[in-house]
XYZ file of C-alpha atoms in Angstrom:
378
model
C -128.743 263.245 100.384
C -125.896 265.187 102.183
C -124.810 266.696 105.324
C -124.682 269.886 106.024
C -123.806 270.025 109.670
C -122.053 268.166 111.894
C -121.613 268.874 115.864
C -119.928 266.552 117.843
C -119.216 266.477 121.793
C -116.804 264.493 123.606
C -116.507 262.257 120.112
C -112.828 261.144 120.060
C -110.131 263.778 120.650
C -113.027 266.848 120.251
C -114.565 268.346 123.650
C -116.973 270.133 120.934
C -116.923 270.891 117.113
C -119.319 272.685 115.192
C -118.794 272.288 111.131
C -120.984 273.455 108.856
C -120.964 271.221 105.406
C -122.441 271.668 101.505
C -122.842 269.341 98.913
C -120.222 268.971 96.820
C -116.425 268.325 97.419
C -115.164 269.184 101.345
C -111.511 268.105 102.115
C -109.400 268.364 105.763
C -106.097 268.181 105.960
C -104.088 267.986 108.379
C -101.068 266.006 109.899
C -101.806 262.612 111.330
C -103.567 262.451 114.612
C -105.051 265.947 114.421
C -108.663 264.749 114.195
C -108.779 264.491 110.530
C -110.295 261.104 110.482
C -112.430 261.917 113.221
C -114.878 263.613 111.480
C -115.609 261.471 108.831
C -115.951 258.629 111.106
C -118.768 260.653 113.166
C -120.605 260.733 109.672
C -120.022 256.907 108.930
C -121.734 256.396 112.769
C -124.638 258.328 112.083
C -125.468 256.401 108.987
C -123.706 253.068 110.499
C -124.150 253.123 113.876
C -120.644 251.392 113.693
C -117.020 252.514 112.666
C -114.474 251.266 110.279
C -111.324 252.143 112.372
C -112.437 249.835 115.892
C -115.183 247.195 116.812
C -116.525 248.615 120.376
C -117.972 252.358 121.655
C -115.881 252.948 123.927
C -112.562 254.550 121.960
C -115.244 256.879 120.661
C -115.926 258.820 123.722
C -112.823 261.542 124.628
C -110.737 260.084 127.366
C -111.941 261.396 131.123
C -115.688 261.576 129.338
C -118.935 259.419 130.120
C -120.534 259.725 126.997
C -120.149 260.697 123.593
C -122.733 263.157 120.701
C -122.691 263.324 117.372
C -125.333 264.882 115.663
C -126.064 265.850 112.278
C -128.658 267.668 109.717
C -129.195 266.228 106.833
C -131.101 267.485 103.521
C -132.694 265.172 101.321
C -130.909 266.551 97.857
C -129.912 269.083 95.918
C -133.634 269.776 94.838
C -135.077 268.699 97.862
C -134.598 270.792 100.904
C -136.828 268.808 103.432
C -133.553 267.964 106.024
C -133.939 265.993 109.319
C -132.010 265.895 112.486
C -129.910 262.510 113.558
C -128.105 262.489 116.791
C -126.922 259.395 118.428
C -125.859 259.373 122.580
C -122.529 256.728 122.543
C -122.349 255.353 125.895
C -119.507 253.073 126.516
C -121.013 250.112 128.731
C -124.613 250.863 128.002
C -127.458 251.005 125.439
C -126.482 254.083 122.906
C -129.428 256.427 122.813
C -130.658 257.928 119.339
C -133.001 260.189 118.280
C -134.262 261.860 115.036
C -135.670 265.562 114.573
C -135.074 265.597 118.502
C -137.902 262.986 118.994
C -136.036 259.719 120.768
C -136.006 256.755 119.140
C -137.079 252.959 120.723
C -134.172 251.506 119.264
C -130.850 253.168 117.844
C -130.813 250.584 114.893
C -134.399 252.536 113.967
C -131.824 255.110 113.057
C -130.591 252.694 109.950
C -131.569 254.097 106.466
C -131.826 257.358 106.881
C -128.284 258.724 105.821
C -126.470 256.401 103.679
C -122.749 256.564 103.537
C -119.798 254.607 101.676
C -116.471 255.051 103.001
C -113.076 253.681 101.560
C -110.043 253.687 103.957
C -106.656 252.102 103.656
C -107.804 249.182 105.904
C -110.047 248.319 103.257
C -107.235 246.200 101.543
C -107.845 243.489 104.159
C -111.701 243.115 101.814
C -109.065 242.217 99.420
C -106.113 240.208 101.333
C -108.088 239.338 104.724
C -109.775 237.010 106.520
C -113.418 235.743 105.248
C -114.814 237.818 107.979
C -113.890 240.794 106.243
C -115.567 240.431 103.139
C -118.446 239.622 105.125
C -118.601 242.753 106.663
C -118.099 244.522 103.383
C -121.247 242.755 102.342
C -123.490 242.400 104.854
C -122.808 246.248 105.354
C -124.763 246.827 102.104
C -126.982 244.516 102.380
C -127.935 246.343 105.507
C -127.657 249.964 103.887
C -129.894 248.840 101.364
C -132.637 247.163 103.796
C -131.979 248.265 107.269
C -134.115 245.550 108.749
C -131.481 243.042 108.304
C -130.042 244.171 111.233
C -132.191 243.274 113.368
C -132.562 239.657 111.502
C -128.640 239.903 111.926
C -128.839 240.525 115.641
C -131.155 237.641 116.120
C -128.979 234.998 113.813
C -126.187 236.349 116.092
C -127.967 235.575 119.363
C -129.329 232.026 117.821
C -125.966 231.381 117.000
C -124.286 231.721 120.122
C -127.146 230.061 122.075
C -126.622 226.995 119.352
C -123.329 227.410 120.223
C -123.490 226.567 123.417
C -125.394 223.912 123.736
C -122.851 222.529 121.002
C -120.147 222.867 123.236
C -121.921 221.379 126.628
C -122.663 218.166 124.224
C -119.077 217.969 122.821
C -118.018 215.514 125.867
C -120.767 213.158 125.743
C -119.020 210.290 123.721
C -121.242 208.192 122.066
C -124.656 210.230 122.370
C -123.898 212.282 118.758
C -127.250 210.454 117.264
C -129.373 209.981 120.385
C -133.169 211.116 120.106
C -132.850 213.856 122.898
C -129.878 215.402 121.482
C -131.758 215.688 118.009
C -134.949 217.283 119.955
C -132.627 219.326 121.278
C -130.839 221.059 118.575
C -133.822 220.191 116.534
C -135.239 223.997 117.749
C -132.096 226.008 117.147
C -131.786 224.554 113.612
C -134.688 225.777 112.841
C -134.310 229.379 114.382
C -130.797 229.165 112.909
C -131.891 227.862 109.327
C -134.641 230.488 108.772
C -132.356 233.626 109.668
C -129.557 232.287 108.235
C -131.751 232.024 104.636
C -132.938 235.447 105.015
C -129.376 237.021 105.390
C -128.254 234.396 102.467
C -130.610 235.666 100.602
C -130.643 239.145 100.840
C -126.275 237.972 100.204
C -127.007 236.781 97.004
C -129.287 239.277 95.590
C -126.976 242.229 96.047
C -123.938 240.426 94.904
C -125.733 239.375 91.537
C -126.801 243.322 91.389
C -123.457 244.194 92.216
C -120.983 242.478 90.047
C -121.426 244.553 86.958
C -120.909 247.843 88.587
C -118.139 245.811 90.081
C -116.723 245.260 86.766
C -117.081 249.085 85.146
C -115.221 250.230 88.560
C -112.704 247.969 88.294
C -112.492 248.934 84.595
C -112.850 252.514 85.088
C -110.167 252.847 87.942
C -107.840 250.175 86.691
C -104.628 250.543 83.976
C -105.301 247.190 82.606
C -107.299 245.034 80.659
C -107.906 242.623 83.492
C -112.224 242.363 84.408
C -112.733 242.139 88.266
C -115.135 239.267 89.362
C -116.975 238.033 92.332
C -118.704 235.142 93.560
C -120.321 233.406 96.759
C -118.318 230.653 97.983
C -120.246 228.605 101.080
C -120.553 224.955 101.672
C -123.861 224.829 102.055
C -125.698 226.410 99.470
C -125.259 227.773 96.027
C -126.311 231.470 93.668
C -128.702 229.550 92.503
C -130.399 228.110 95.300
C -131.962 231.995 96.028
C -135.467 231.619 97.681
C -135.028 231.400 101.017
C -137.409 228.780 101.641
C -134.526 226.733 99.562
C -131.892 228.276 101.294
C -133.908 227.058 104.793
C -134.085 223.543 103.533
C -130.621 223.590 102.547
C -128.943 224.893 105.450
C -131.628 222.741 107.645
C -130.403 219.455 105.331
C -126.678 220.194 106.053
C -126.761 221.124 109.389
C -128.634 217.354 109.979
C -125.715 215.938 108.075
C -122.935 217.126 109.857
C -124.100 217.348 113.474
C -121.954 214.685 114.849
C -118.824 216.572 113.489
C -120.781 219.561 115.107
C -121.085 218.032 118.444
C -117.670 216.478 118.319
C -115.973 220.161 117.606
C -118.352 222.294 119.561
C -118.684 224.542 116.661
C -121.708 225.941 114.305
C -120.093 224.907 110.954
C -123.302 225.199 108.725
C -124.593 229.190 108.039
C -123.718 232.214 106.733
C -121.138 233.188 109.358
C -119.002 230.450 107.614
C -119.557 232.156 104.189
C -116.675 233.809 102.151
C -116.756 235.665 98.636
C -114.128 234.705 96.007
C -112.715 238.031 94.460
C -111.074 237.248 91.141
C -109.078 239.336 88.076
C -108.608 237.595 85.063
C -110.007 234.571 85.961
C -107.164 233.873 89.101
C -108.079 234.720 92.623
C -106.855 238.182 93.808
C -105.634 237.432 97.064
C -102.545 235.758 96.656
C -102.264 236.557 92.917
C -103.022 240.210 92.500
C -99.866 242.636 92.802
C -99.897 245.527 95.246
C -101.460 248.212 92.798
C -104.234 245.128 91.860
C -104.847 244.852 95.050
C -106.016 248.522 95.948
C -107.809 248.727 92.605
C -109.912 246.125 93.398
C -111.098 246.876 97.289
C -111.616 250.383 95.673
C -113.444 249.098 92.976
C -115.702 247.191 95.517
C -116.586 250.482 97.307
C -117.510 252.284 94.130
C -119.517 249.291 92.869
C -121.497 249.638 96.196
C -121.713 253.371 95.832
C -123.153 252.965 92.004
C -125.544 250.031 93.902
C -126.650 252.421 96.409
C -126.837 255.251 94.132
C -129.527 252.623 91.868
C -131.740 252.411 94.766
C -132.701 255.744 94.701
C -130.922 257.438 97.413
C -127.136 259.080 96.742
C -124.993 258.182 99.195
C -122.401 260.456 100.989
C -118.897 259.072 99.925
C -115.925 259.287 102.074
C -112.192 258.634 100.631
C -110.308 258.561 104.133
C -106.868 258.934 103.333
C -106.730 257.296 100.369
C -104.851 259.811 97.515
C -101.588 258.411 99.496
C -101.589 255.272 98.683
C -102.609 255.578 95.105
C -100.592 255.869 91.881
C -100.836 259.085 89.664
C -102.786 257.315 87.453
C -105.134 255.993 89.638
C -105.403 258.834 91.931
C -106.447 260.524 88.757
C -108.666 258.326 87.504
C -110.873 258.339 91.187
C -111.112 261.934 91.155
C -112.563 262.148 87.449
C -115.424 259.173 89.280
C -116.281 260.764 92.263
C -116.806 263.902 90.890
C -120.790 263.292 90.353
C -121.575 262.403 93.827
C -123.738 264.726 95.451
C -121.303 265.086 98.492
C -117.861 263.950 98.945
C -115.698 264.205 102.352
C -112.135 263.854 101.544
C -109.119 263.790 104.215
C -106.010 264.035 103.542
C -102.410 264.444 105.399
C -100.835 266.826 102.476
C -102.795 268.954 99.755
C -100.355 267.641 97.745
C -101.952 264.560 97.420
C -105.581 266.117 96.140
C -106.012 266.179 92.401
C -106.553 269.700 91.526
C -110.383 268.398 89.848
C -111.044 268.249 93.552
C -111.880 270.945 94.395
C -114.376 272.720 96.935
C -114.823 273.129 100.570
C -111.643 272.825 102.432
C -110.778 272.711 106.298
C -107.492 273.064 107.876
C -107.321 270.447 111.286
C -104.765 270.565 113.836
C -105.445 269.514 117.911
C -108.956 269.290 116.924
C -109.177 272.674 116.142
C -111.072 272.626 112.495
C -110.798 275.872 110.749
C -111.886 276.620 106.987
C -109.286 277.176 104.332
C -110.275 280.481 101.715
């Protein structure tokens, strides 16, 4: 699956764009702050509904604007020339609007699925040296590519959460009444809500990273100048890999979430469920963050993106892959070594601030940007 057209209006610093795409390589340069980035980031919404560069809508619509477009056809594959028509309607404030083959959609999440992309950017070192939310995201962002249902089930946990939440908090100053009977009826519905969608995102956790890990390890392997194997495990409190049904994981998280609800109540604070959930990235045997030099480091948050691009790729679908700026802040070798694995994708958007930094194997499609003006490069 590729794109081969993107329009955007009123999407970041472009009143309108019209590019036409191929499969294959496609690579725009430009100097920083051109617009670039941009692009590739309208592709990552369509297939996302989300961006890697910032959390909300709003910095996606072009300041003085209402709302934002980005649209996109897409063709099924190389031998396949069935294509469709995404577009999603970013409006800062209110409910995005989506649509597909120009018929609207109930929900923009309905969108999920149908273009899968994996993008690595240079903020994807914080996978490597950030907080436990951010290896979250990485993986609950495949989970999701994989089954795009989970986002509802990931909307609702969310909701439960911060209803649970709540209710935590008003309880928090009333000394003495951690055990009582009402305050178990109480919570005892939330649990309950919270335990079953926390098992189903748990789940669907552990069964990708168990598919994951070797392609994990031949990326690592592949991209990597030393002898060191890449690892990667779930690390949570409350359950364990093996514990993968999730009418385990239910009971688990139901059992744990009984035993520490007066440290709940006392705190005001959820502290049983997969939002408290972290993965422990290794080389060698010794954890990466904190251990891992600077070149480790990028080798293994790009090794994660591959091994979810070779996961994706398993499943039956290819993936678009995006490398946003990353030739820069790779090593000869390395930089080498990606461009002799990404060459078999079916499509590959590249950016880049200086040709320079594009290994000649790279080659295909390229696109001059400057003031959001895109122009193609003979």
């Amino acid at each position: 699956m590729f794109v081969t057209h993107l329009s955007l209006a009123d999407f970041r610093n472009y009143t309108s764009a019209e590019v036409p795409l191929a499969a294959g390589v496609t690579v725009f340069t430009g100097a920083n702050g051109q617009g670039k980035t941009n692009l590739v980031e309208a592709v990552e919404f369509l297939a996302t509904l989300g961006s890697h560069r910032v959390a909300g809508d709003q910095p996606l619509v072009r300041a003085g604007a209402e709302r934002a477009i980005v649209r996109g056809k897409v063709q099924a594959g190389l031998d396949d020339p069935r294509s469709l028509l995404l577009e999603v309607e970013i409006i800062p404030g209110r409910a995005n609007k989506a649509s597909l083959n120009r018929g609207p959609l109930r929900r923009p999440r309905d969108l999920l699925g149908v273009l899968r992309v994996v993008l690595f950017a240079p903020d994807d070192l914080a996978i490597v040296k950030g907080d436990p939310s951010d290896r979250r995201a990485y993986l609950d962002g495949l989970t999701t590519a994989r089954w795009p249902r989970l986002a509802g089930v990931r909307a609702d946990y969310d909701r439960v959460l911060k209803q649970r939440a709540t209710l935590l908090k008003s309880l928090s100053g009333r000394a003495g009444r951690s055990s009582s009977a009402d305050v178990a009826a109480t919570l005892e519905v939330w649990d309950g809500q919270l335990a079953a969608l926390g098992a189903e995102l748990v789940a669907a956790r552990l069964t990708t990273l168990g598919e994951l890990r070797p392609h994990l390890v031949r990326a690592y392997a592949d991209i990597a100048p030393t002898n060191n194997e890449a690892g990667i495990s779930y690390k949570s409190s409350a359950v364990s890999e093996e514990e993968a049904s999730i009418a385990e994981l239910t009971q688990v998280l139901l059992e744990q979430m009984a035993a520490r609800r007066g440290e709940e109540i006392a705190r005001g604070l959820c502290l049983v469920g997969p939002h408290r959930d972290d993965l422990t990235l290794t080389l060698g045997g010794l954890p990466t963050k904190g251990y891992a030099s600077h070149g480790e480091s990028w080798s293994s948050a790009l090794a994660l993106r591959l091994a979810a691009f070779t996961l994706l790729r398993a499943d039956g679908v290819e993936p678009v892959l995006i490398l946003d700026d990353v030739f820069a802040e790779l090593d000869e070798t390395r930089r080498d070594r990606l461009a002799d694995l990404v060459g078999s994708a079916e499509q590959v958007l590249i950016t880049a601030a200086v040709a320079a930094d594009m290994p000649p194997v790279l080659a295909g499609r390229r696109y001059q940007v400057s003031a959001a003006a895109v122009e193609e490069v003979e």
